[in-house]
Every structure is written in structure tokens, then in C-alpha cells.
Amino acid sequence: MSLRSVSPTLTGRIPFHRRVWSKLVADIDPGSVHVVSVYMSFLTGLTAAPSFAACFVWCGFQTGNAAQLGLAIARLFTPDHQKTFSFQKMDQQALTSLLSFISGTLLGQIGNRVGGRRRAWLVGSTMGTMLLMMAATLAAHLSGEDGLANGRGDPSWKTPVGMTALGFLSAAMGLQGAIGTWIDLFNDPFLFAFKHVHTRDIRAFGCFALILGALISRVLLGILGSIETIGIVIGFRAVLAVWWFLLPDAPFSEEVQMLDIWKGWKLPYNLNIICGYKAFSYLVVSWVSGMSVWMIGFLADILDTEVGGLASYSYDPSTMQNASCTVLGGVANIIESIPFMY
């Protein structure tokens, strides 16, 4: 009679596929995500810059796009010399970005079913944003446009294929925003404390990472072009997907008690409490962050002018007003698109 093989469980040798599955279905440790949160803010800046350079539409900050559509409707009721009945190209691009962002956010609702801290969702959604950005790269290439606008009146990505690239980028940002809904930016009672506050400082680093990402992305756009820049951002997102897998699991005492993933769904865990500092923090921090990002674009435009620097830069008050309105209109969405986690 042949001897039966010893069970792998009894010998302590868990099969590889079971170890991978256990790793995927486990929650990550909330205390280990501070650095990766800053990195995701950096990715936000990298991803948002190409769409703004092409058509002055922030693919991740949708409050301004929604307000722009409201202004487009309001033009129907203005005096005769200001009234317009045409659906202008910039309004079309804003609508495309808004609807695509909403589509990505709806896709991100899967995370509410699987679990916002579950590694399988974090890795899978990151790979989903990579696929959406690959589609954006392909559409930008097929459009034949250079991806750099000559001015607000002459945007790039104005063909149907170019607007498709804008839509895929916006959907990717919507999906990333769904990943980062654990907490709100700068929702901290020690926001203005003159001492080391870990949670506040991590979020501040994230804010600077956003600006740095936009700066680097704009430099790459000027040197390589939009297609190559988006491809580089995809590579950075691949690093994020691997990073999620390497983070430690949550301690057993903090794991969410739930049914097996095949037997049912669970409600979101660790719902965040909105404190009284939220509105004020939104206003101050988002306005400063938005103006900083706009200033980067302002300086980049100066560098793109002919020899002469500031002397050759044509100051347009209407452009300044539009930029300010976009910044103030994007107060909430700047926060939504910069994911931070406790």
C-alpha cells in the first residue's frame, strides 16, 4: 500500500497560488500608505498636465468643467451682442472630460463592493488606469495632433479622436479618484500648528508632489510631446501597482470582518468623519495649490516664447480671469483628485 503524501498545510508549505490569493484578498495596513499617498499625488500632477497643455481642460478637476458648461448655457440668455447658439469647441471638450470622469468614478464603485483597502482592488484599479491611459496614448497618436495648444482660442485635441484621448485621460483620473476616497485633504485640526504633525505634514508633501508632478510633466511635454509623456506616466503607474502588492497586510485586529468574497459584498469600512475645518481647508489649500499649478503653466508659457523672455510675453487679462475662475471653480475637485489615506 502506497503512503499518502503529507498535506502541504501540515508541513507549513502553502501552495504559491494560495499565497498569492491570500495576499490579494487581504487588506493593506493603513499605517504604511503615507509615502504611496504622496506618490499618487505626484501621479495626479503628471496625468493632469497633458490635458491642460492640449486644450486647457483639467482632466481630474471637474468642478471648473461643470461651471464652464453652466456658463455655456447662460450665454443663450445674454444680450444679443454676447449671445451664442453654437456648441463651442472648449465647451465640447469640457463636457467630454466631465462625462468621462463620471464614467471612471462609476467604474470605481466596484471598490465599495470589494473593499476600499483590499489589495486586489488597489492593484486592479491601478492597472485599470494604466489601460485607460494606454487607450489615451493610442487615440492621441491616431489624432495626428501635437497635443500643445497655440492659445485658448486654438486648442489641440479638437478632433473626435483627439477628444477621445481627453476622455480616456479623464476616465483614468476618475478611477484614481475612487481609489483615494478614504479621507479628505487637509481635514486636520492641526492644519496651522507650528510643530511637527505627522498627518498634516504628509498631506503637505502630497500637495508639493502634485505641483512637482505637473512641473515635470510640462517639461516632458515640451521635450518629448504628449504621446511619449503619457507613456512615461503609464510606467510610473506600473510602479504604483507593484507598490500596492508590496505593502504589508493590515494587523489582524484591524481587518474587516466580512463574508467570503464569493459569498457576498461588504459595505465600505472606516467611513470618515467630516470635521468643521473641511470647508475652510478646502478654500485655502485648494486655492493655493491651484494657483501654484497655474503659475507653473504661466512660467512654462514664458519659456516657450521667442527670445526676449518676459518682454516678449503678451499678457492677456481675459486669460488671467479664465485661469482664476478655473482655479476657484476647482476647489473641491483638487482635493478629490489628490488621494491621501490614514
mmCIF file of C-alpha atoms in Angstrom:
data_model
loop_
_atom_site.group_PDB
_atom_site.id
_atom_site.type_symbol
_atom_site.label_atom_id
_atom_site.label_comp_id
_atom_site.label_asym_id
_atom_site.label_seq_id
_atom_site.Cartn_x
_atom_site.Cartn_y
_atom_site.Cartn_z
ATOM 1 C CA MET A 1 0.000 0.000 0.000
ATOM 2 C CA SER A 2 1.465 3.309 -1.063
ATOM 3 C CA LEU A 3 1.907 6.001 1.501
ATOM 4 C CA ARG A 4 -0.248 9.090 1.155
ATOM 5 C CA SER A 5 1.527 12.372 0.644
ATOM 6 C CA VAL A 6 1.624 14.716 3.584
ATOM 7 C CA SER A 7 -0.732 17.682 3.335
ATOM 8 C CA PRO A 8 1.055 20.938 2.408
ATOM 9 C CA THR A 9 -0.894 22.632 5.190
ATOM 10 C CA LEU A 10 0.511 20.252 7.800
ATOM 11 C CA THR A 11 4.068 20.732 6.604
ATOM 12 C CA GLY A 12 3.686 24.505 6.529
ATOM 13 C CA ARG A 13 4.259 24.750 2.771
ATOM 14 C CA ILE A 14 1.339 26.735 1.413
ATOM 15 C CA PRO A 15 0.986 26.459 -2.385
ATOM 16 C CA PHE A 16 2.112 29.504 -4.321
ATOM 17 C CA HIS A 17 -1.303 30.236 -5.846
ATOM 18 C CA ARG A 18 -2.886 30.200 -2.381
ATOM 19 C CA ARG A 19 -0.275 32.609 -1.065
ATOM 20 C CA VAL A 20 -0.909 34.971 -3.974
ATOM 21 C CA TRP A 21 -4.660 34.742 -3.466
ATOM 22 C CA SER A 22 -4.344 35.375 0.271
ATOM 23 C CA LYS A 23 -2.172 38.381 -0.480
ATOM 24 C CA LEU A 24 -4.702 39.810 -2.928
ATOM 25 C CA VAL A 25 -7.771 39.404 -0.720
ATOM 26 C CA ALA A 26 -6.050 40.863 2.345
ATOM 27 C CA ASP A 27 -6.414 44.490 3.394
ATOM 28 C CA ILE A 28 -3.309 46.644 3.408
ATOM 29 C CA ASP A 29 -2.013 48.225 6.587
ATOM 30 C CA PRO A 30 -3.361 51.816 6.797
ATOM 31 C CA GLY A 31 -0.218 52.904 8.613
ATOM 32 C CA SER A 32 2.005 52.064 5.648
ATOM 33 C CA VAL A 33 0.366 54.145 2.943
ATOM 34 C CA HIS A 34 1.715 57.619 3.704
ATOM 35 C CA VAL A 35 4.552 57.544 1.173
ATOM 36 C CA VAL A 36 2.447 55.900 -1.518
ATOM 37 C CA SER A 37 -0.187 58.596 -0.979
ATOM 38 C CA VAL A 38 2.378 61.281 -1.770
ATOM 39 C CA TYR A 39 3.409 59.282 -4.832
ATOM 40 C CA MET A 40 -0.207 59.166 -6.031
ATOM 41 C CA SER A 41 -0.363 62.943 -5.727
ATOM 42 C CA PHE A 42 2.726 63.090 -7.924
ATOM 43 C CA LEU A 43 0.912 60.882 -10.450
ATOM 44 C CA THR A 44 -2.052 63.267 -10.369
ATOM 45 C CA GLY A 45 0.152 66.137 -11.479
ATOM 46 C CA LEU A 46 1.772 64.013 -14.178
ATOM 47 C CA THR A 47 -1.600 62.914 -15.549
ATOM 48 C CA ALA A 48 -3.422 66.247 -15.414
ATOM 49 C CA ALA A 49 -0.798 68.354 -17.190
ATOM 50 C CA PRO A 50 -1.110 66.828 -20.714
ATOM 51 C CA SER A 51 -4.828 67.604 -20.986
ATOM 52 C CA PHE A 52 -4.360 71.197 -19.834
ATOM 53 C CA ALA A 53 -1.450 71.720 -22.213
ATOM 54 C CA ALA A 54 -3.579 70.390 -25.068
ATOM 55 C CA CYS A 55 -6.919 72.129 -24.518
ATOM 56 C CA PHE A 56 -6.857 73.989 -21.156
ATOM 57 C CA VAL A 57 -9.063 71.336 -19.532
ATOM 58 C CA TRP A 58 -8.012 69.729 -16.265
ATOM 59 C CA CYS A 59 -8.906 66.062 -16.720
ATOM 60 C CA GLY A 60 -9.001 65.495 -12.957
ATOM 61 C CA PHE A 61 -10.611 68.702 -11.627
ATOM 62 C CA GLN A 62 -14.206 68.646 -12.793
ATOM 63 C CA THR A 63 -15.849 71.468 -10.844
ATOM 64 C CA GLY A 64 -14.454 74.017 -13.293
ATOM 65 C CA ASN A 65 -15.668 71.977 -16.266
ATOM 66 C CA ALA A 66 -19.167 71.776 -14.791
ATOM 67 C CA ALA A 67 -19.173 75.535 -14.190
ATOM 68 C CA GLN A 68 -17.994 76.105 -17.760
ATOM 69 C CA LEU A 69 -20.984 74.168 -19.083
ATOM 70 C CA GLY A 70 -23.259 76.306 -16.925
ATOM 71 C CA LEU A 71 -21.724 79.427 -18.453
ATOM 72 C CA ALA A 72 -22.269 77.972 -21.920
ATOM 73 C CA ILE A 73 -25.977 77.606 -21.179
ATOM 74 C CA ALA A 74 -26.085 81.110 -19.702
ATOM 75 C CA ARG A 75 -24.809 82.561 -22.979
ATOM 76 C CA LEU A 76 -28.165 81.681 -24.510
ATOM 77 C CA PHE A 77 -29.847 84.277 -22.285
ATOM 78 C CA THR A 78 -27.309 87.100 -22.525
ATOM 79 C CA PRO A 79 -27.829 90.295 -24.587
ATOM 80 C CA ASP A 80 -27.839 89.935 -28.349
ATOM 81 C CA HIS A 81 -24.250 91.027 -28.940
ATOM 82 C CA GLN A 82 -22.999 88.365 -26.473
ATOM 83 C CA LYS A 83 -25.482 85.594 -27.247
ATOM 84 C CA THR A 84 -24.181 82.415 -28.877
ATOM 85 C CA PHE A 85 -26.117 79.388 -30.059
ATOM 86 C CA SER A 86 -23.191 77.243 -31.184
ATOM 87 C CA PHE A 87 -21.652 74.500 -29.067
ATOM 88 C CA GLN A 88 -18.123 75.838 -28.907
ATOM 89 C CA LYS A 89 -15.139 73.524 -29.026
ATOM 90 C CA MET A 90 -13.897 74.267 -25.496
ATOM 91 C CA ASP A 91 -17.377 73.535 -24.146
ATOM 92 C CA GLN A 92 -17.400 70.249 -26.047
ATOM 93 C CA GLN A 93 -14.058 69.314 -24.519
ATOM 94 C CA ALA A 94 -15.254 70.242 -21.029
ATOM 95 C CA LEU A 95 -18.370 68.081 -21.454
ATOM 96 C CA THR A 96 -16.294 65.176 -22.773
ATOM 97 C CA SER A 97 -13.956 65.374 -19.799
ATOM 98 C CA LEU A 98 -16.799 65.654 -17.284
ATOM 99 C CA LEU A 99 -18.783 62.693 -18.625
ATOM 100 C CA SER A 100 -15.668 60.539 -18.921
ATOM 101 C CA PHE A 101 -14.599 61.386 -15.380
ATOM 102 C CA ILE A 102 -18.045 60.383 -14.106
ATOM 103 C CA SER A 103 -17.784 57.109 -16.033
ATOM 104 C CA GLY A 104 -14.435 56.350 -14.395
ATOM 105 C CA THR A 105 -15.858 57.191 -10.985
ATOM 106 C CA LEU A 106 -18.833 54.871 -11.549
ATOM 107 C CA LEU A 107 -16.409 52.123 -12.502
ATOM 108 C CA GLY A 108 -14.617 52.824 -9.253
ATOM 109 C CA GLN A 109 -17.739 51.954 -7.277
ATOM 110 C CA ILE A 110 -16.575 48.362 -7.567
ATOM 111 C CA GLY A 111 -14.194 49.295 -4.775
ATOM 112 C CA ASN A 112 -17.127 49.943 -2.462
ATOM 113 C CA ARG A 113 -18.229 46.370 -3.065
ATOM 114 C CA VAL A 114 -14.879 44.615 -2.881
ATOM 115 C CA GLY A 115 -13.390 46.849 -0.187
ATOM 116 C CA GLY A 116 -11.520 50.116 -0.469
ATOM 117 C CA ARG A 117 -8.456 48.810 1.373
ATOM 118 C CA ARG A 118 -8.352 45.412 -0.279
ATOM 119 C CA ARG A 119 -5.128 44.818 -2.207
ATOM 120 C CA ALA A 120 -6.914 43.163 -5.134
ATOM 121 C CA TRP A 121 -8.947 46.329 -5.695
ATOM 122 C CA LEU A 122 -5.973 48.673 -5.344
ATOM 123 C CA VAL A 123 -3.810 46.688 -7.758
ATOM 124 C CA GLY A 124 -6.660 46.055 -10.198
ATOM 125 C CA SER A 125 -7.835 49.661 -10.287
ATOM 126 C CA THR A 126 -4.275 50.884 -10.819
ATOM 127 C CA MET A 127 -3.929 48.524 -13.759
ATOM 128 C CA GLY A 128 -7.288 49.808 -14.997
ATOM 129 C CA THR A 129 -5.974 53.374 -15.032
ATOM 130 C CA MET A 130 -2.951 52.131 -16.967
ATOM 131 C CA LEU A 131 -5.210 50.565 -19.611
ATOM 132 C CA LEU A 132 -7.245 53.764 -19.908
ATOM 133 C CA MET A 133 -4.075 55.797 -20.345
ATOM 134 C CA MET A 134 -2.805 53.352 -22.971
ATOM 135 C CA ALA A 135 -6.044 53.950 -24.868
ATOM 136 C CA ALA A 136 -5.493 57.712 -24.474
ATOM 137 C CA THR A 137 -1.985 57.363 -25.889
ATOM 138 C CA LEU A 138 -3.292 55.427 -28.891
ATOM 139 C CA ALA A 139 -6.050 57.962 -29.538
ATOM 140 C CA ALA A 140 -3.615 60.878 -29.243
ATOM 141 C CA HIS A 141 -1.324 59.195 -31.764
ATOM 142 C CA LEU A 142 -4.134 58.478 -34.223
ATOM 143 C CA SER A 143 -5.437 62.049 -33.975
ATOM 144 C CA GLY A 144 -2.296 63.417 -35.604
ATOM 145 C CA GLU A 145 -2.319 66.470 -33.294
ATOM 146 C CA ASP A 146 0.751 67.610 -31.399
ATOM 147 C CA GLY A 147 -1.059 67.909 -28.064
ATOM 148 C CA LEU A 148 0.049 71.500 -27.384
ATOM 149 C CA ALA A 149 -2.471 74.315 -27.779
ATOM 150 C CA ASN A 150 -1.466 77.502 -29.587
ATOM 151 C CA GLY A 151 -3.847 79.518 -27.396
ATOM 152 C CA ARG A 152 -7.206 79.336 -25.692
ATOM 153 C CA GLY A 153 -8.883 80.095 -28.984
ATOM 154 C CA ASP A 154 -6.919 77.402 -30.806
ATOM 155 C CA PRO A 155 -6.815 74.262 -28.612
ATOM 156 C CA SER A 156 -5.367 70.909 -29.591
ATOM 157 C CA TRP A 157 -7.233 67.597 -29.337
ATOM 158 C CA LYS A 158 -10.206 69.215 -31.064
ATOM 159 C CA THR A 159 -10.892 66.370 -33.491
ATOM 160 C CA PRO A 160 -13.153 63.483 -32.424
ATOM 161 C CA VAL A 161 -10.146 61.190 -31.987
ATOM 162 C CA GLY A 162 -8.275 63.842 -30.001
ATOM 163 C CA MET A 163 -11.283 64.359 -27.752
ATOM 164 C CA THR A 164 -11.339 60.591 -27.261
ATOM 165 C CA ALA A 165 -7.819 60.850 -25.839
ATOM 166 C CA LEU A 166 -9.074 63.534 -23.449
ATOM 167 C CA GLY A 167 -11.960 61.272 -22.445
ATOM 168 C CA PHE A 168 -9.723 58.318 -21.626
ATOM 169 C CA LEU A 169 -7.414 60.512 -19.534
ATOM 170 C CA SER A 170 -10.403 61.897 -17.624
ATOM 171 C CA ALA A 171 -11.790 58.404 -17.037
ATOM 172 C CA ALA A 172 -8.404 57.331 -15.662
ATOM 173 C CA MET A 173 -8.438 60.255 -13.236
ATOM 174 C CA GLY A 174 -11.999 59.405 -12.207
ATOM 175 C CA LEU A 175 -10.934 55.861 -11.405
ATOM 176 C CA GLN A 176 -7.921 57.097 -9.437
ATOM 177 C CA GLY A 177 -10.169 59.462 -7.500
ATOM 178 C CA ALA A 178 -12.286 56.492 -6.468
ATOM 179 C CA ILE A 179 -9.158 54.877 -5.013
ATOM 180 C CA GLY A 180 -8.429 57.882 -2.845
ATOM 181 C CA THR A 181 -11.774 58.455 -1.118
ATOM 182 C CA TRP A 182 -10.608 57.316 2.308
ATOM 183 C CA ILE A 183 -10.064 60.815 3.703
ATOM 184 C CA ASP A 184 -10.198 64.452 2.619
ATOM 185 C CA LEU A 185 -7.180 66.603 2.005
ATOM 186 C CA PHE A 186 -6.130 68.819 4.903
ATOM 187 C CA ASN A 187 -9.075 67.759 7.055
ATOM 188 C CA ASP A 188 -6.857 68.178 10.094
ATOM 189 C CA PRO A 189 -7.469 70.271 13.241
ATOM 190 C CA PHE A 190 -3.697 70.908 13.446
ATOM 191 C CA LEU A 191 -3.508 72.394 9.961
ATOM 192 C CA PHE A 192 -1.805 75.611 11.090
ATOM 193 C CA ALA A 193 0.142 74.229 14.072
ATOM 194 C CA PHE A 194 3.779 75.365 14.226
ATOM 195 C CA LYS A 195 5.083 71.936 15.136
ATOM 196 C CA HIS A 196 5.564 68.541 13.589
ATOM 197 C CA VAL A 197 2.156 66.963 12.938
ATOM 198 C CA HIS A 198 2.522 63.712 11.045
ATOM 199 C CA THR A 199 -0.857 63.661 9.293
ATOM 200 C CA ARG A 200 -0.689 67.338 8.315
ATOM 201 C CA ASP A 201 2.905 67.068 7.070
ATOM 202 C CA ILE A 202 2.169 64.011 4.928
ATOM 203 C CA ARG A 203 -0.653 65.878 3.201
ATOM 204 C CA ALA A 204 1.565 68.914 2.699
ATOM 205 C CA PHE A 205 4.154 66.712 0.996
ATOM 206 C CA GLY A 206 1.352 65.417 -1.217
ATOM 207 C CA CYS A 207 0.432 68.952 -2.224
ATOM 208 C CA PHE A 208 4.014 69.702 -3.220
ATOM 209 C CA ALA A 209 4.200 66.352 -5.024
ATOM 210 C CA LEU A 210 1.212 67.392 -7.137
ATOM 211 C CA ILE A 211 2.970 70.598 -8.164
ATOM 212 C CA LEU A 212 6.214 68.726 -8.846
ATOM 213 C CA GLY A 213 4.379 66.190 -10.996
ATOM 214 C CA ALA A 214 2.750 68.947 -13.048
ATOM 215 C CA LEU A 215 6.114 70.676 -13.477
ATOM 216 C CA ILE A 216 7.903 67.526 -14.632
ATOM 217 C CA SER A 217 5.037 66.588 -16.933
ATOM 218 C CA ARG A 218 5.055 70.031 -18.560
ATOM 219 C CA VAL A 219 8.807 69.811 -19.153
ATOM 220 C CA LEU A 220 8.391 66.366 -20.723
ATOM 221 C CA LEU A 221 5.578 67.685 -22.915
ATOM 222 C CA GLY A 222 7.837 70.403 -24.273
ATOM 223 C CA ILE A 223 10.705 67.994 -24.926
ATOM 224 C CA LEU A 224 9.019 64.748 -25.988
ATOM 225 C CA GLY A 225 5.367 65.515 -26.786
ATOM 226 C CA SER A 226 2.075 64.339 -25.328
ATOM 227 C CA ILE A 227 2.182 60.733 -26.575
ATOM 228 C CA GLU A 228 5.595 59.982 -25.094
ATOM 229 C CA THR A 229 4.744 61.822 -21.874
ATOM 230 C CA ILE A 230 1.580 59.782 -21.303
ATOM 231 C CA GLY A 231 3.609 56.641 -21.970
ATOM 232 C CA ILE A 232 6.088 57.641 -19.262
ATOM 233 C CA VAL A 233 3.220 58.239 -16.820
ATOM 234 C CA ILE A 234 1.947 54.721 -17.549
ATOM 235 C CA GLY A 235 5.346 53.430 -16.451
ATOM 236 C CA PHE A 236 5.078 55.387 -13.203
ATOM 237 C CA ARG A 237 1.660 53.838 -12.615
ATOM 238 C CA ALA A 238 3.116 50.370 -13.122
ATOM 239 C CA VAL A 239 5.429 51.152 -10.208
ATOM 240 C CA LEU A 240 2.345 52.005 -8.144
ATOM 241 C CA ALA A 241 0.691 48.668 -8.981
ATOM 242 C CA VAL A 242 3.763 46.786 -7.745
ATOM 243 C CA TRP A 243 3.968 49.058 -4.701
ATOM 244 C CA TRP A 244 0.433 48.128 -3.612
ATOM 245 C CA PHE A 245 1.394 44.478 -3.698
ATOM 246 C CA LEU A 246 4.477 45.020 -1.532
ATOM 247 C CA LEU A 247 2.722 46.904 1.265
ATOM 248 C CA PRO A 248 2.232 44.891 4.469
ATOM 249 C CA ASP A 249 -1.126 43.413 5.385
ATOM 250 C CA ALA A 250 -3.346 45.039 7.959
ATOM 251 C CA PRO A 251 -2.979 43.714 11.522
ATOM 252 C CA PHE A 252 -5.481 41.005 12.320
ATOM 253 C CA SER A 253 -7.264 43.177 14.872
ATOM 254 C CA GLU A 254 -7.927 45.842 12.221
ATOM 255 C CA GLU A 255 -9.074 43.553 9.435
ATOM 256 C CA VAL A 256 -12.657 43.925 8.365
ATOM 257 C CA GLN A 257 -14.868 41.053 9.433
ATOM 258 C CA MET A 258 -16.793 40.006 6.331
ATOM 259 C CA LEU A 259 -18.174 37.050 4.433
ATOM 260 C CA ASP A 260 -16.083 35.296 1.847
ATOM 261 C CA ILE A 261 -15.639 37.368 -1.307
ATOM 262 C CA TRP A 262 -17.538 34.810 -3.336
ATOM 263 C CA LYS A 263 -20.497 34.739 -0.927
ATOM 264 C CA GLY A 264 -21.402 38.363 -0.532
ATOM 265 C CA TRP A 265 -20.487 42.015 -0.631
ATOM 266 C CA LYS A 266 -19.480 44.285 2.203
ATOM 267 C CA LEU A 267 -20.162 47.932 2.900
ATOM 268 C CA PRO A 268 -17.283 50.451 2.931
ATOM 269 C CA TYR A 269 -15.206 50.248 6.086
ATOM 270 C CA ASN A 270 -13.840 53.088 8.149
ATOM 271 C CA LEU A 271 -16.167 55.861 6.966
ATOM 272 C CA ASN A 272 -14.554 59.213 7.586
ATOM 273 C CA ILE A 273 -15.935 61.889 9.889
ATOM 274 C CA ILE A 274 -16.192 65.320 8.310
ATOM 275 C CA CYS A 275 -14.887 67.899 10.750
ATOM 276 C CA GLY A 276 -15.646 71.609 10.910
ATOM 277 C CA TYR A 277 -12.354 72.549 9.300
ATOM 278 C CA LYS A 278 -13.298 70.981 5.983
ATOM 279 C CA ALA A 279 -14.776 73.960 4.153
ATOM 280 C CA PHE A 280 -12.085 76.386 5.259
ATOM 281 C CA SER A 281 -9.300 73.928 4.438
ATOM 282 C CA TYR A 282 -10.820 73.320 1.008
ATOM 283 C CA LEU A 283 -10.828 77.027 0.261
ATOM 284 C CA VAL A 284 -7.332 77.925 1.444
ATOM 285 C CA VAL A 285 -5.304 74.883 0.438
ATOM 286 C CA SER A 286 -7.008 74.217 -2.893
ATOM 287 C CA TRP A 287 -6.754 77.851 -3.973
ATOM 288 C CA VAL A 288 -3.041 77.941 -3.125
ATOM 289 C CA SER A 289 -2.424 74.595 -4.841
ATOM 290 C CA GLY A 290 -4.389 75.578 -7.923
ATOM 291 C CA MET A 291 -2.649 78.937 -8.246
ATOM 292 C CA SER A 292 0.713 77.199 -7.896
ATOM 293 C CA VAL A 293 -0.117 74.787 -10.701
ATOM 294 C CA TRP A 294 -1.377 77.669 -12.846
ATOM 295 C CA MET A 295 1.830 79.614 -12.141
ATOM 296 C CA ILE A 296 3.838 76.644 -13.397
ATOM 297 C CA GLY A 297 1.919 76.823 -16.667
ATOM 298 C CA PHE A 298 2.449 80.588 -16.755
ATOM 299 C CA LEU A 299 6.218 80.177 -16.394
ATOM 300 C CA ALA A 300 6.242 77.362 -18.936
ATOM 301 C CA ASP A 301 4.486 79.618 -21.439
ATOM 302 C CA ILE A 302 7.149 82.264 -20.868
ATOM 303 C CA LEU A 303 9.857 79.706 -21.590
ATOM 304 C CA ASP A 304 8.075 78.751 -24.809
ATOM 305 C CA THR A 305 8.031 82.319 -26.175
ATOM 306 C CA GLU A 306 10.554 83.745 -28.589
ATOM 307 C CA VAL A 307 13.874 85.124 -27.335
ATOM 308 C CA GLY A 308 13.182 88.048 -25.058
ATOM 309 C CA GLY A 309 11.604 86.325 -22.058
ATOM 310 C CA LEU A 310 9.116 88.467 -20.197
ATOM 311 C CA ALA A 311 9.408 91.298 -22.676
ATOM 312 C CA SER A 312 8.034 89.109 -25.450
ATOM 313 C CA TYR A 313 5.261 87.569 -23.348
ATOM 314 C CA SER A 314 1.865 89.014 -24.243
ATOM 315 C CA TYR A 315 -0.215 89.473 -21.104
ATOM 316 C CA ASP A 316 -3.884 88.782 -21.699
ATOM 317 C CA PRO A 317 -6.223 89.885 -18.861
ATOM 318 C CA SER A 318 -9.000 87.614 -20.083
ATOM 319 C CA THR A 319 -6.659 84.631 -19.858
ATOM 320 C CA MET A 320 -5.823 85.602 -16.302
ATOM 321 C CA GLN A 321 -9.513 85.835 -15.443
ATOM 322 C CA ASN A 322 -10.261 82.462 -17.008
ATOM 323 C CA ALA A 323 -7.392 80.868 -15.102
ATOM 324 C CA SER A 324 -8.557 82.382 -11.826
ATOM 325 C CA CYS A 325 -12.134 81.187 -12.412
ATOM 326 C CA THR A 326 -10.849 77.701 -13.200
ATOM 327 C CA VAL A 327 -8.789 77.640 -10.008
ATOM 328 C CA LEU A 328 -11.619 78.878 -7.792
ATOM 329 C CA GLY A 329 -14.094 76.579 -9.521
ATOM 330 C CA GLY A 330 -11.880 73.553 -8.893
ATOM 331 C CA VAL A 331 -11.705 73.939 -5.110
ATOM 332 C CA ALA A 332 -13.386 70.659 -4.233
ATOM 333 C CA ASN A 333 -12.067 68.573 -7.099
ATOM 334 C CA ILE A 334 -8.417 69.386 -6.480
ATOM 335 C CA ILE A 335 -8.937 67.727 -3.132
ATOM 336 C CA GLU A 336 -10.847 64.783 -4.590
ATOM 337 C CA SER A 337 -8.119 64.051 -7.116
ATOM 338 C CA ILE A 338 -5.265 64.028 -4.573
ATOM 339 C CA PRO A 339 -5.673 60.736 -2.730
ATOM 340 C CA PHE A 340 -4.434 60.583 0.855
ATOM 341 C CA MET A 341 -5.015 57.830 3.359
ATOM 342 C CA TYR A 342 -4.657 57.370 7.082
#
